[in-house]
Coordinates of C-alpha atoms in Angstrom, one line a residue:
X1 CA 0.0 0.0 0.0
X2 CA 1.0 3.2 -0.7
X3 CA 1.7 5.5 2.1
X4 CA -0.7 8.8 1.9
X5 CA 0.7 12.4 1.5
X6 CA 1.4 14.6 4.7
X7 CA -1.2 17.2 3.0
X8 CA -4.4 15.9 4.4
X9 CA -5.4 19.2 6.2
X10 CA -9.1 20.6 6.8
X11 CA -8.6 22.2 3.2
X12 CA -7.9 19.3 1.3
X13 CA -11.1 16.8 0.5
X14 CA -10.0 13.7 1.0
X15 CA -13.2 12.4 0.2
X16 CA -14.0 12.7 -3.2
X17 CA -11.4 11.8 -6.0
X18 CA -9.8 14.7 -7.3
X19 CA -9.0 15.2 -11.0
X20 CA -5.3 16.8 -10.7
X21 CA -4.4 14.1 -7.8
X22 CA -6.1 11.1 -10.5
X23 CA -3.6 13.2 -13.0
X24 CA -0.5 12.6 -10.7
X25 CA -1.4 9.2 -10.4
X26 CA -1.1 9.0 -14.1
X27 CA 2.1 10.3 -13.9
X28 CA 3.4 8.1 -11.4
X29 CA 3.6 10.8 -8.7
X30 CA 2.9 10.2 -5.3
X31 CA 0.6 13.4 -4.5
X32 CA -2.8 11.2 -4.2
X33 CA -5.3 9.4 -2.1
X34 CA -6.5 6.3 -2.2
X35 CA -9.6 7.9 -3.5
X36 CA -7.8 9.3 -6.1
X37 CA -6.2 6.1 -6.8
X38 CA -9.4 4.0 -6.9
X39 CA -11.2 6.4 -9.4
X40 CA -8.0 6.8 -11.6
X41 CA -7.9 2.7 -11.7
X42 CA -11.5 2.8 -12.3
X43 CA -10.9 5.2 -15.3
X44 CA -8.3 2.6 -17.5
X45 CA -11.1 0.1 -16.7
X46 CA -13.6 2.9 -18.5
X47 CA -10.7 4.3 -20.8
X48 CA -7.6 2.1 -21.2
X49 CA -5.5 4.8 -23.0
X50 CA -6.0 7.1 -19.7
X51 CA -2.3 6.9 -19.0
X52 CA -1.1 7.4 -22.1
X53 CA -3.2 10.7 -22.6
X54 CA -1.4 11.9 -19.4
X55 CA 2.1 11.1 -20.5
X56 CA 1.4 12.3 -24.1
X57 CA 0.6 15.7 -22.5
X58 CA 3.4 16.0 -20.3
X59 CA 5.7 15.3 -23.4
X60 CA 3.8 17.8 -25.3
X61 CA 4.5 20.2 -22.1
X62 CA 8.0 19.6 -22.5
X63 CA 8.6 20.4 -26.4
X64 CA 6.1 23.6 -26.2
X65 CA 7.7 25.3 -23.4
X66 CA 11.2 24.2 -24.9
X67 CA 9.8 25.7 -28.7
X68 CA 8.3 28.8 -26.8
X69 CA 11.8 29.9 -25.0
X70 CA 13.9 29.4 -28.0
X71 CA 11.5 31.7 -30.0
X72 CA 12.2 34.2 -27.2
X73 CA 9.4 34.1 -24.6
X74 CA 10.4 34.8 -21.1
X75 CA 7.1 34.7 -19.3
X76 CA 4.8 31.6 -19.3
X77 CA 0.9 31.7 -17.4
X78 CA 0.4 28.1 -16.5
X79 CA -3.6 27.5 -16.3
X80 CA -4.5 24.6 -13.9
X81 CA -0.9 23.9 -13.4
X82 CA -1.9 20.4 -11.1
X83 CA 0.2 18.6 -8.9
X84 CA 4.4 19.5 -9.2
X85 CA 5.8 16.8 -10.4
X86 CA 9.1 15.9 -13.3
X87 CA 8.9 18.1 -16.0
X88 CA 7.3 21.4 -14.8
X89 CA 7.4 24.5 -16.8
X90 CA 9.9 26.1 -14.6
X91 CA 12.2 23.6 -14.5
X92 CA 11.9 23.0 -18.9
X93 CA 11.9 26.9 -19.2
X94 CA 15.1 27.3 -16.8
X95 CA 17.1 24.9 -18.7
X96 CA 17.0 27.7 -21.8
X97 CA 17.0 30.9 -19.9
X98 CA 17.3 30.4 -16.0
X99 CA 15.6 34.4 -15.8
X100 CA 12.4 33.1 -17.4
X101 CA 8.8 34.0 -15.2
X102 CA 6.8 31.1 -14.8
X103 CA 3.1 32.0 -13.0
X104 CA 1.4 29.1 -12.2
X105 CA -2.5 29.0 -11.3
X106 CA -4.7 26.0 -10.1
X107 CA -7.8 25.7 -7.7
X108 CA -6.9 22.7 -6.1
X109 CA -5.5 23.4 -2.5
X110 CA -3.3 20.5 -2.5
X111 CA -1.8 21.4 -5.8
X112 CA -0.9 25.0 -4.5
X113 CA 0.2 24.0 -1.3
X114 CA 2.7 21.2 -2.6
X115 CA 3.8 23.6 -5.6
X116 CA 4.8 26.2 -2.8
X117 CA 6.7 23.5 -0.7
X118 CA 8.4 23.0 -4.0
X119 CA 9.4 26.0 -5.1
X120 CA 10.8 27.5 -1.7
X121 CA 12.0 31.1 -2.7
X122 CA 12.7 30.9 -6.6
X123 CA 11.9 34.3 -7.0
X124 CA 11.4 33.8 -10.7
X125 CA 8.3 31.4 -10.1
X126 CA 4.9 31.9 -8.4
X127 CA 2.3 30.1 -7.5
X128 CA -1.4 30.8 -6.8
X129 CA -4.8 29.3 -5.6
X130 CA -7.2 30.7 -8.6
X131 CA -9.9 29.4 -10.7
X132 CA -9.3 29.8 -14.4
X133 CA -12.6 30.5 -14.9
X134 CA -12.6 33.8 -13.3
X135 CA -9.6 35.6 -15.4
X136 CA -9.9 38.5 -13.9
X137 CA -9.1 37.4 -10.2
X138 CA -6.0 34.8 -12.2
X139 CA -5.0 38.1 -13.8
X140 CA -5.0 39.7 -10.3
X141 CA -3.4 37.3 -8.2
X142 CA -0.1 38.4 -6.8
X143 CA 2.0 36.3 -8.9
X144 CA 0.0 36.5 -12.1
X145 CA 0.6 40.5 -11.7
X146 CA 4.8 40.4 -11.8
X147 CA 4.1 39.2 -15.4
X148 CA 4.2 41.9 -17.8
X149 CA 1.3 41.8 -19.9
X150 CA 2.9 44.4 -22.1
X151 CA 5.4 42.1 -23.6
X152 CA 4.5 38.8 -24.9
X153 CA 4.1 36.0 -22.8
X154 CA 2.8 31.8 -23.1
X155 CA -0.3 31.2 -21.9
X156 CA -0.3 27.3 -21.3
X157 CA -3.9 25.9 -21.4
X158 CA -2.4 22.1 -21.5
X159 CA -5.1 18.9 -20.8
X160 CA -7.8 22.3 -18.7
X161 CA -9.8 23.2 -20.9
X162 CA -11.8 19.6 -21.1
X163 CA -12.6 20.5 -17.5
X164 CA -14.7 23.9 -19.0
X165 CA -17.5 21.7 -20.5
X166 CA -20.0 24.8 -22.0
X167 CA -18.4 25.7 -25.2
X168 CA -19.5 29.2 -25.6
X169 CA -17.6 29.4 -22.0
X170 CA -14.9 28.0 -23.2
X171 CA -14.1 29.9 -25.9
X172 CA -15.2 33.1 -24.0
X173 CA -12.0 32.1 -21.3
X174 CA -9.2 31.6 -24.3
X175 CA -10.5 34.9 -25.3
X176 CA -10.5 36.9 -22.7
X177 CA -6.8 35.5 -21.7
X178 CA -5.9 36.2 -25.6
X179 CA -7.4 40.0 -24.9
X180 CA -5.1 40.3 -21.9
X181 CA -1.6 39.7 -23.8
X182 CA 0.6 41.5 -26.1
X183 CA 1.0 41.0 -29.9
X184 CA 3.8 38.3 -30.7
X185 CA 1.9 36.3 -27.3
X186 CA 1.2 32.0 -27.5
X187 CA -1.4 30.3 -26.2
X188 CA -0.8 26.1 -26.4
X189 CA -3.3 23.8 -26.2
X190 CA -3.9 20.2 -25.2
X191 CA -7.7 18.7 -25.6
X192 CA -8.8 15.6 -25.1
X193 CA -10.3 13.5 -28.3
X194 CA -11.8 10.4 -29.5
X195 CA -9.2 8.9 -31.7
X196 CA -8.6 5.1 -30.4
X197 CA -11.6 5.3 -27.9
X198 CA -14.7 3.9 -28.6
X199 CA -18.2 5.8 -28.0
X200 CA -18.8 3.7 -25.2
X201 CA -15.5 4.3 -23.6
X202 CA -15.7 8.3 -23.8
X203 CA -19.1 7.8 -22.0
X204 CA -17.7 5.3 -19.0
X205 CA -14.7 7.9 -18.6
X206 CA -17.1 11.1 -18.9
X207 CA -18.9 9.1 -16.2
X208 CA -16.2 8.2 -14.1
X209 CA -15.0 12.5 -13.7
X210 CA -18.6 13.3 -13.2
X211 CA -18.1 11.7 -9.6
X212 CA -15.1 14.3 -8.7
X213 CA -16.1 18.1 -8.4
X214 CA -14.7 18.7 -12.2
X215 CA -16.5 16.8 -15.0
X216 CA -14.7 16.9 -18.8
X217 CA -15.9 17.2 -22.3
X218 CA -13.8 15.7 -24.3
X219 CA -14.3 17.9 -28.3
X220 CA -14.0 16.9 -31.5
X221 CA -10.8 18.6 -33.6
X222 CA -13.3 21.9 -35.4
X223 CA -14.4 22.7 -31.1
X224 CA -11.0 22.2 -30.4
X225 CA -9.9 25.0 -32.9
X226 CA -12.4 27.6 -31.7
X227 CA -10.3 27.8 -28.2
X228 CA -7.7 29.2 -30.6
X229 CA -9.5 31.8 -32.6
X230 CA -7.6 34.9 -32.5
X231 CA -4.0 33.2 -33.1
X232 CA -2.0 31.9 -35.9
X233 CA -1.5 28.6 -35.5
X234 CA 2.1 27.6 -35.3
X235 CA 3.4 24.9 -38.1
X236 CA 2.1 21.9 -38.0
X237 CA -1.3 23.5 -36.8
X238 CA -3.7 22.0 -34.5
X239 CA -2.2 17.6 -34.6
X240 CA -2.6 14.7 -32.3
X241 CA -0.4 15.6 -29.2
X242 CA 2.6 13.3 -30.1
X243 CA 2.8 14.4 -33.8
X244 CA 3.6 18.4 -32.3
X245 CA 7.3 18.5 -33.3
X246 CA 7.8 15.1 -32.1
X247 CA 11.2 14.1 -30.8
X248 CA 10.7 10.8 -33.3
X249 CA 8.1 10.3 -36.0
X250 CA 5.4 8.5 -33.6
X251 CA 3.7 5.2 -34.0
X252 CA 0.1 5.3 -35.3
X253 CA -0.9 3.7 -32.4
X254 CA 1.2 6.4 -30.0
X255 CA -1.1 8.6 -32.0
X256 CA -4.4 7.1 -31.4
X257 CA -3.6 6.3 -27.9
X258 CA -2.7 9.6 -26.7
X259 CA -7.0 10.3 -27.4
X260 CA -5.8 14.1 -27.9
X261 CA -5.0 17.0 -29.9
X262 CA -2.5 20.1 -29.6
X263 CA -1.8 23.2 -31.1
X264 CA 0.4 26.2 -30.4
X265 CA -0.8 29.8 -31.7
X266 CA 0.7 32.9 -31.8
X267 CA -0.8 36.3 -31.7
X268 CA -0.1 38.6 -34.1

């Protein structure tokens, strides 16, 4: 048995599965419950390719943030950044230019407080409790404002969006982030997809989230693209996650796996 994180104070619900800790789990992190755990096994036994949507996304993470700083960006607004784990923006980002600003938002209590036990003092990263469906408090929040919205900057919307099921909302929350940034400003994108699932399996798995406090939509590729309207999609547009400027020319079955599709867009 796994032993339990030291987190499990009055504000973290240990009661109901949580989406970012079932994410971790993914991962193979160890910031979950064994409610988390239960309702992340019970989604492979409702979507098999569960796992390998996570890691596909977290690879995807990786290359974008990598692509973004060689291009020149310095800042990056992480939406629903989740549990810290290998591989966080900060720590790709630092690797190309250690004075990069990384903001990250997320709702989740535990996420927040583990990010902050992370990070310790790194001036050069923040971390705030938000919900990215309320720009205008994200925008606000102390960390969120050392980022100068007057230069461009990366907003990351990578595997949130799903968890914004109306789509008028939706696209309503890309835009009014896209409003908030300057010209020569990216906004990347991760959303999850039928491609190897079968209609029965995106129901059991829309049914398994709808028992945690955040239920997903997963979108077909032309909802997908609305999230982006305003920017110029980056070469080689809007792909399944593992064909974005993959490291190695993936398998078709990586492809169909992975049950998602990404796009980076610039604004010009």
């Amino acid at each position: 048995m796994l032993p339990e994180p030291e987190l499990t104070g009055g504000e973290v619900d240990v009661d109901r599965p949580n989406s970012a800790r079932m994410y971790d789990y993914y991962l193979g992190g160890s910031t979950n419950f064994a409610v988390d755990r239960e309702a992340a096994e019970a989604g492979l036994r409702a979507m098999p390719y569960a796992r390998d949507y996570a890691v596909a996304n977290r690879a995807f993470l990786r290359r974008a943030v990598s692509h973004l700083v060689q291009q020149g960006i310095d800042q990056f607004l992480d939406l629903g950044s989740g549990i810290p784990t290998v591989g966080n923006v900060h720590e790709i980002a630092h690797r190309h230019n250690p004075q990069a600003r990384i903001a990250y938002v997320d709702h989740e209590p535990v996420a927040v407080a583990h990010a902050r036990a992370l990070l310790g003092e790194n001036p050069m990263v923040t971390i705030d409790e938000a919900d990215i469906r309320d720009p205008e408090s994200v925008l606000r929040a102390h960390g969120v404002a050392k980022i100068d919205f007057g230069r461009p900057v990366a907003i990351l919307a990578v595997a949130i969006l799903p968890f914004v099921p109306d789509q008028a909302e939706a696209t309503a929350l890309t835009a009014t982030y896209r409003d908030a940034c300057a010209p020569g400003s990216y906004l990347a994108v991760t959303h999850i997809s039928q491609l190897a699932a079968t209609d029965e399996q995106v129901v059991a798995a829309e049914e398994v989230m709808a028992r945690t406090p955040t239920p997903v939509r997963w979108r077909p590729p032309h909802e997908i693209a609305e999230l982006l309207d305003g920017y110029e999609l980056l070469p080689p547009g809007l792909v399944p996650t593992p064909s974005w400027h993959a490291d190695r020319p993936p398998s078709e079955d990586e492809i169909a796996r992975a049950n998602a599709y990404a796009a980076v867009g610039r604004l010009v």
